[in-house]
């Protein structure tokens, strides 16, 4: 389903949810039943969650100006997590 925008000359704009590709050029106004013409507008593609938008922005920045490493990272290693105790009771091949 897609939202299509129509504009009634008497009542103003309104949205109609129809199957994709089935929107007629005119549609009856839900208030006054007059023929309203379809209005073409940009899709709402810019409405994304803030986390996704920041990831896209960071990815785009890395294309143009990737982060440069100026020195070798320190040799500090994190200890490996201990295995779950139940794993020791599993049969071995």
PDB file of N, CA, C and O in Angstrom, residues 2-49:
ATOM      1  N   UNK A   2       0.431   2.238  -0.710  1.00  0.00           N
ATOM      2  CA  UNK A   2       1.160   3.497  -0.790  1.00  0.00           C
ATOM      3  C   UNK A   2       0.188   4.628  -0.493  1.00  0.00           C
ATOM      4  O   UNK A   2      -1.016   4.510  -0.723  1.00  0.00           O
ATOM      5  N   UNK A   3       0.709   5.726   0.024  1.00  0.00           N
ATOM      6  CA  UNK A   3      -0.108   6.909   0.299  1.00  0.00           C
ATOM      7  C   UNK A   3      -0.010   7.855  -0.885  1.00  0.00           C
ATOM      8  O   UNK A   3       1.097   8.247  -1.287  1.00  0.00           O
ATOM      9  N   UNK A   4      -1.135   8.195  -1.478  1.00  0.00           N
ATOM     10  CA  UNK A   4      -1.183   9.118  -2.602  1.00  0.00           C
ATOM     11  C   UNK A   4      -1.843  10.400  -2.136  1.00  0.00           C
ATOM     12  O   UNK A   4      -2.813  10.387  -1.373  1.00  0.00           O
ATOM     13  N   UNK A   5      -1.324  11.524  -2.604  1.00  0.00           N
ATOM     14  CA  UNK A   5      -1.828  12.829  -2.183  1.00  0.00           C
ATOM     15  C   UNK A   5      -2.748  13.382  -3.263  1.00  0.00           C
ATOM     16  O   UNK A   5      -2.415  13.380  -4.448  1.00  0.00           O
ATOM     17  N   UNK A   6      -3.903  13.859  -2.830  1.00  0.00           N
ATOM     18  CA  UNK A   6      -4.872  14.492  -3.723  1.00  0.00           C
ATOM     19  C   UNK A   6      -5.212  15.858  -3.153  1.00  0.00           C
ATOM     20  O   UNK A   6      -5.069  16.106  -1.959  1.00  0.00           O
ATOM     21  N   UNK A   7      -5.663  16.761  -4.040  1.00  0.00           N
ATOM     22  CA  UNK A   7      -6.028  18.104  -3.606  1.00  0.00           C
ATOM     23  C   UNK A   7      -7.414  18.451  -4.122  1.00  0.00           C
ATOM     24  O   UNK A   7      -7.654  18.485  -5.337  1.00  0.00           O
ATOM     25  N   UNK A   8      -8.297  18.716  -3.194  1.00  0.00           N
ATOM     26  CA  UNK A   8      -9.661  19.131  -3.521  1.00  0.00           C
ATOM     27  C   UNK A   8      -9.677  20.656  -3.632  1.00  0.00           C
ATOM     28  O   UNK A   8      -9.108  21.353  -2.788  1.00  0.00           O
ATOM     29  N   UNK A   9     -10.320  21.185  -4.661  1.00  0.00           N
ATOM     30  CA  UNK A   9     -10.358  22.641  -4.845  1.00  0.00           C
ATOM     31  C   UNK A   9     -11.185  23.323  -3.763  1.00  0.00           C
ATOM     32  O   UNK A   9     -11.000  24.515  -3.496  1.00  0.00           O
ATOM     33  N   UNK A  10     -12.059  22.587  -3.098  1.00  0.00           N
ATOM     34  CA  UNK A  10     -12.891  23.178  -2.048  1.00  0.00           C
ATOM     35  C   UNK A  10     -12.358  22.915  -0.642  1.00  0.00           C
ATOM     36  O   UNK A  10     -12.357  23.796   0.212  1.00  0.00           O
ATOM     37  N   UNK A  11     -11.886  21.683  -0.380  1.00  0.00           N
ATOM     38  CA  UNK A  11     -11.511  21.287   0.979  1.00  0.00           C
ATOM     39  C   UNK A  11     -10.008  21.282   1.243  1.00  0.00           C
ATOM     40  O   UNK A  11      -9.575  21.308   2.385  1.00  0.00           O
ATOM     41  N   UNK A  12      -9.194  21.195   0.205  1.00  0.00           N
ATOM     42  CA  UNK A  12      -7.751  21.183   0.400  1.00  0.00           C
ATOM     43  C   UNK A  12      -7.159  19.790   0.214  1.00  0.00           C
ATOM     44  O   UNK A  12      -7.805  18.875  -0.291  1.00  0.00           O
ATOM     45  N   UNK A  13      -5.918  19.614   0.647  1.00  0.00           N
ATOM     46  CA  UNK A  13      -5.225  18.341   0.403  1.00  0.00           C
ATOM     47  C   UNK A  13      -5.658  17.232   1.358  1.00  0.00           C
ATOM     48  O   UNK A  13      -6.073  17.478   2.487  1.00  0.00           O
ATOM     49  N   UNK A  14      -5.559  15.983   0.861  1.00  0.00           N
ATOM     50  CA  UNK A  14      -5.813  14.805   1.691  1.00  0.00           C
ATOM     51  C   UNK A  14      -5.038  13.633   1.095  1.00  0.00           C
ATOM     52  O   UNK A  14      -4.619  13.669  -0.063  1.00  0.00           O
ATOM     53  N   UNK A  15      -4.809  12.611   1.900  1.00  0.00           N
ATOM     54  CA  UNK A  15      -4.070  11.422   1.474  1.00  0.00           C
ATOM     55  C   UNK A  15      -5.013  10.230   1.364  1.00  0.00           C
ATOM     56  O   UNK A  15      -5.968  10.107   2.132  1.00  0.00           O
ATOM     57  N   UNK A  16      -4.684   9.346   0.417  1.00  0.00           N
ATOM     58  CA  UNK A  16      -5.451   8.119   0.213  1.00  0.00           C
ATOM     59  C   UNK A  16      -4.458   6.970   0.125  1.00  0.00           C
ATOM     60  O   UNK A  16      -3.451   7.077  -0.572  1.00  0.00           O
ATOM     61  N   UNK A  17      -4.727   5.871   0.833  1.00  0.00           N
ATOM     62  CA  UNK A  17      -3.867   4.687   0.767  1.00  0.00           C
ATOM     63  C   UNK A  17      -4.470   3.700  -0.219  1.00  0.00           C
ATOM     64  O   UNK A  17      -5.585   3.208  -0.021  1.00  0.00           O
ATOM     65  N   UNK A  18      -3.703   3.446  -1.304  1.00  0.00           N
ATOM     66  CA  UNK A  18      -4.137   2.535  -2.356  1.00  0.00           C
ATOM     67  C   UNK A  18      -2.995   1.587  -2.698  1.00  0.00           C
ATOM     68  O   UNK A  18      -1.846   1.839  -2.339  1.00  0.00           O
ATOM     69  N   UNK A  19      -3.306   0.527  -3.400  1.00  0.00           N
ATOM     70  CA  UNK A  19      -2.263  -0.387  -3.860  1.00  0.00           C
ATOM     71  C   UNK A  19      -1.336   0.358  -4.815  1.00  0.00           C
ATOM     72  O   UNK A  19      -1.762   1.259  -5.544  1.00  0.00           O
ATOM     73  N   UNK A  20      -0.069  -0.022  -4.812  1.00  0.00           N
ATOM     74  CA  UNK A  20       0.927   0.667  -5.630  1.00  0.00           C
ATOM     75  C   UNK A  20       0.557   0.547  -7.105  1.00  0.00           C
ATOM     76  O   UNK A  20       0.254  -0.531  -7.604  1.00  0.00           O
ATOM     77  N   UNK A  21       0.571   1.684  -7.787  1.00  0.00           N
ATOM     78  CA  UNK A  21       0.285   1.723  -9.219  1.00  0.00           C
ATOM     79  C   UNK A  21      -1.181   1.774  -9.580  1.00  0.00           C
ATOM     80  O   UNK A  21      -1.526   1.716 -10.753  1.00  0.00           O
ATOM     81  N   UNK A  22      -2.069   1.890  -8.605  1.00  0.00           N
ATOM     82  CA  UNK A  22      -3.503   1.892  -8.907  1.00  0.00           C
ATOM     83  C   UNK A  22      -4.163   3.239  -8.661  1.00  0.00           C
ATOM     84  O   UNK A  22      -5.385   3.330  -8.708  1.00  0.00           O
ATOM     85  N   UNK A  23      -3.392   4.292  -8.405  1.00  0.00           N
ATOM     86  CA  UNK A  23      -3.966   5.601  -8.094  1.00  0.00           C
ATOM     87  C   UNK A  23      -4.525   6.251  -9.359  1.00  0.00           C
ATOM     88  O   UNK A  23      -3.806   6.455 -10.334  1.00  0.00           O
ATOM     89  N   UNK A  24      -5.814   6.582  -9.364  1.00  0.00           N
ATOM     90  CA  UNK A  24      -6.399   7.251 -10.528  1.00  0.00           C
ATOM     91  C   UNK A  24      -6.005   8.733 -10.540  1.00  0.00           C
ATOM     92  O   UNK A  24      -5.608   9.285  -9.511  1.00  0.00           O
ATOM     93  N   UNK A  25      -6.120   9.402 -11.685  1.00  0.00           N
ATOM     94  CA  UNK A  25      -5.765  10.826 -11.749  1.00  0.00           C
ATOM     95  C   UNK A  25      -6.696  11.717 -10.922  1.00  0.00           C
ATOM     96  O   UNK A  25      -6.293  12.780 -10.460  1.00  0.00           O
ATOM     97  N   UNK A  26      -7.940  11.270 -10.718  1.00  0.00           N
ATOM     98  CA  UNK A  26      -8.866  12.007  -9.839  1.00  0.00           C
ATOM     99  C   UNK A  26      -9.471  11.029  -8.849  1.00  0.00           C
ATOM    100  O   UNK A  26      -9.606   9.831  -9.119  1.00  0.00           O
ATOM    101  N   UNK A  27      -9.825  11.565  -7.682  1.00  0.00           N
ATOM    102  CA  UNK A  27     -10.384  10.734  -6.619  1.00  0.00           C
ATOM    103  C   UNK A  27     -11.432  11.565  -5.894  1.00  0.00           C
ATOM    104  O   UNK A  27     -11.278  12.784  -5.751  1.00  0.00           O
ATOM    105  N   UNK A  28     -12.484  10.939  -5.413  1.00  0.00           N
ATOM    106  CA  UNK A  28     -13.545  11.661  -4.716  1.00  0.00           C
ATOM    107  C   UNK A  28     -13.091  12.161  -3.352  1.00  0.00           C
ATOM    108  O   UNK A  28     -12.516  11.421  -2.562  1.00  0.00           O
ATOM    109  N   UNK A  29     -13.332  13.417  -3.066  1.00  0.00           N
ATOM    110  CA  UNK A  29     -12.970  14.023  -1.775  1.00  0.00           C
ATOM    111  C   UNK A  29     -13.791  13.354  -0.668  1.00  0.00           C
ATOM    112  O   UNK A  29     -15.003  13.172  -0.803  1.00  0.00           O
ATOM    113  N   UNK A  30     -13.151  12.963   0.447  1.00  0.00           N
ATOM    114  CA  UNK A  30     -13.894  12.308   1.521  1.00  0.00           C
ATOM    115  C   UNK A  30     -14.851  13.249   2.259  1.00  0.00           C
ATOM    116  O   UNK A  30     -15.779  12.795   2.916  1.00  0.00           O
ATOM    117  N   UNK A  31     -14.691  14.571   2.104  1.00  0.00           N
ATOM    118  CA  UNK A  31     -15.549  15.526   2.806  1.00  0.00           C
ATOM    119  C   UNK A  31     -16.739  15.938   1.942  1.00  0.00           C
ATOM    120  O   UNK A  31     -17.895  15.817   2.350  1.00  0.00           O
ATOM    121  N   UNK A  32     -16.425  16.423   0.719  1.00  0.00           N
ATOM    122  CA  UNK A  32     -17.505  16.956  -0.117  1.00  0.00           C
ATOM    123  C   UNK A  32     -17.821  16.097  -1.340  1.00  0.00           C
ATOM    124  O   UNK A  32     -18.721  16.443  -2.113  1.00  0.00           O
ATOM    125  N   UNK A  33     -17.102  15.027  -1.575  1.00  0.00           N
ATOM    126  CA  UNK A  33     -17.288  14.098  -2.687  1.00  0.00           C
ATOM    127  C   UNK A  33     -17.003  14.697  -4.063  1.00  0.00           C
ATOM    128  O   UNK A  33     -17.331  14.097  -5.080  1.00  0.00           O
ATOM    129  N   UNK A  34     -16.396  15.881  -4.113  1.00  0.00           N
ATOM    130  CA  UNK A  34     -16.023  16.486  -5.392  1.00  0.00           C
ATOM    131  C   UNK A  34     -14.775  15.777  -5.929  1.00  0.00           C
ATOM    132  O   UNK A  34     -14.030  15.138  -5.176  1.00  0.00           O
ATOM    133  N   UNK A  35     -14.549  15.888  -7.229  1.00  0.00           N
ATOM    134  CA  UNK A  35     -13.380  15.261  -7.843  1.00  0.00           C
ATOM    135  C   UNK A  35     -12.128  16.046  -7.461  1.00  0.00           C
ATOM    136  O   UNK A  35     -12.043  17.253  -7.699  1.00  0.00           O
ATOM    137  N   UNK A  36     -11.182  15.358  -6.864  1.00  0.00           N
ATOM    138  CA  UNK A  36      -9.918  15.983  -6.466  1.00  0.00           C
ATOM    139  C   UNK A  36      -8.817  15.446  -7.368  1.00  0.00           C
ATOM    140  O   UNK A  36      -8.796  14.264  -7.704  1.00  0.00           O
ATOM    141  N   UNK A  37      -7.892  16.325  -7.770  1.00  0.00           N
ATOM    142  CA  UNK A  37      -6.821  15.883  -8.658  1.00  0.00           C
ATOM    143  C   UNK A  37      -5.627  15.397  -7.856  1.00  0.00           C
ATOM    144  O   UNK A  37      -5.380  15.850  -6.745  1.00  0.00           O
ATOM    145  N   UNK A  38      -4.892  14.466  -8.455  1.00  0.00           N
ATOM    146  CA  UNK A  38      -3.726  13.894  -7.788  1.00  0.00           C
ATOM    147  C   UNK A  38      -2.571  14.889  -7.818  1.00  0.00           C
ATOM    148  O   UNK A  38      -2.316  15.540  -8.820  1.00  0.00           O
ATOM    149  N   UNK A  39      -1.859  14.992  -6.696  1.00  0.00           N
ATOM    150  CA  UNK A  39      -0.715  15.886  -6.568  1.00  0.00           C
ATOM    151  C   UNK A  39       0.536  15.018  -6.486  1.00  0.00           C
ATOM    152  O   UNK A  39       0.595  14.072  -5.698  1.00  0.00           O
ATOM    153  N   UNK A  40       1.530  15.332  -7.291  1.00  0.00           N
ATOM    154  CA  UNK A  40       2.788  14.587  -7.276  1.00  0.00           C
ATOM    155  C   UNK A  40       3.780  15.337  -6.392  1.00  0.00           C
ATOM    156  O   UNK A  40       4.024  16.519  -6.576  1.00  0.00           O
ATOM    157  N   UNK A  41       4.318  14.626  -5.427  1.00  0.00           N
ATOM    158  CA  UNK A  41       5.293  15.224  -4.510  1.00  0.00           C
ATOM    159  C   UNK A  41       6.445  14.245  -4.308  1.00  0.00           C
ATOM    160  O   UNK A  41       6.371  13.086  -4.699  1.00  0.00           O
ATOM    161  N   UNK A  42       7.490  14.731  -3.688  1.00  0.00           N
ATOM    162  CA  UNK A  42       8.658  13.889  -3.433  1.00  0.00           C
ATOM    163  C   UNK A  42       8.310  12.838  -2.388  1.00  0.00           C
ATOM    164  O   UNK A  42       7.574  13.107  -1.443  1.00  0.00           O
ATOM    165  N   UNK A  43       8.819  11.617  -2.539  1.00  0.00           N
ATOM    166  CA  UNK A  43       8.553  10.587  -1.535  1.00  0.00           C
ATOM    167  C   UNK A  43       9.266  10.902  -0.228  1.00  0.00           C
ATOM    168  O   UNK A  43      10.273  11.604  -0.217  1.00  0.00           O
ATOM    169  N   UNK A  44       8.758  10.380   0.858  1.00  0.00           N
ATOM    170  CA  UNK A  44       9.333  10.636   2.182  1.00  0.00           C
ATOM    171  C   UNK A  44      10.453   9.642   2.458  1.00  0.00           C
ATOM    172  O   UNK A  44      10.368   8.819   3.344  1.00  0.00           O
ATOM    173  N   UNK A  45      11.519   9.742   1.681  1.00  0.00           N
ATOM    174  CA  UNK A  45      12.633   8.820   1.852  1.00  0.00           C
ATOM    175  C   UNK A  45      13.618   9.279   2.908  1.00  0.00           C
ATOM    176  O   UNK A  45      14.442   8.505   3.368  1.00  0.00           O
ATOM    177  N   UNK A  46      13.557  10.535   3.284  1.00  0.00           N
ATOM    178  CA  UNK A  46      14.535  11.065   4.235  1.00  0.00           C
ATOM    179  C   UNK A  46      14.154  10.790   5.690  1.00  0.00           C
ATOM    180  O   UNK A  46      14.902  11.149   6.585  1.00  0.00           O
ATOM    181  N   UNK A  47      13.032  10.171   5.928  1.00  0.00           N
ATOM    182  CA  UNK A  47      12.610   9.880   7.290  1.00  0.00           C
ATOM    183  C   UNK A  47      13.206   8.527   7.699  1.00  0.00           C
ATOM    184  O   UNK A  47      12.667   7.474   7.401  1.00  0.00           O
ATOM    185  N   UNK A  48      14.368   8.578   8.334  1.00  0.00           N
ATOM    186  CA  UNK A  48      15.044   7.375   8.805  1.00  0.00           C
ATOM    187  C   UNK A  48      15.401   7.561  10.271  1.00  0.00           C
ATOM    188  O   UNK A  48      15.534   8.685  10.745  1.00  0.00           O
ATOM    189  N   UNK A  49      15.546   6.483  11.008  1.00  0.00           N
ATOM    190  CA  UNK A  49      15.937   6.608  12.407  1.00  0.00           C
ATOM    191  C   UNK A  49      17.293   7.309  12.532  1.00  0.00           C
ATOM    192  O   UNK A  49      18.154   7.168  11.660  1.00  0.00           O
TER     193      UNK A  49
END
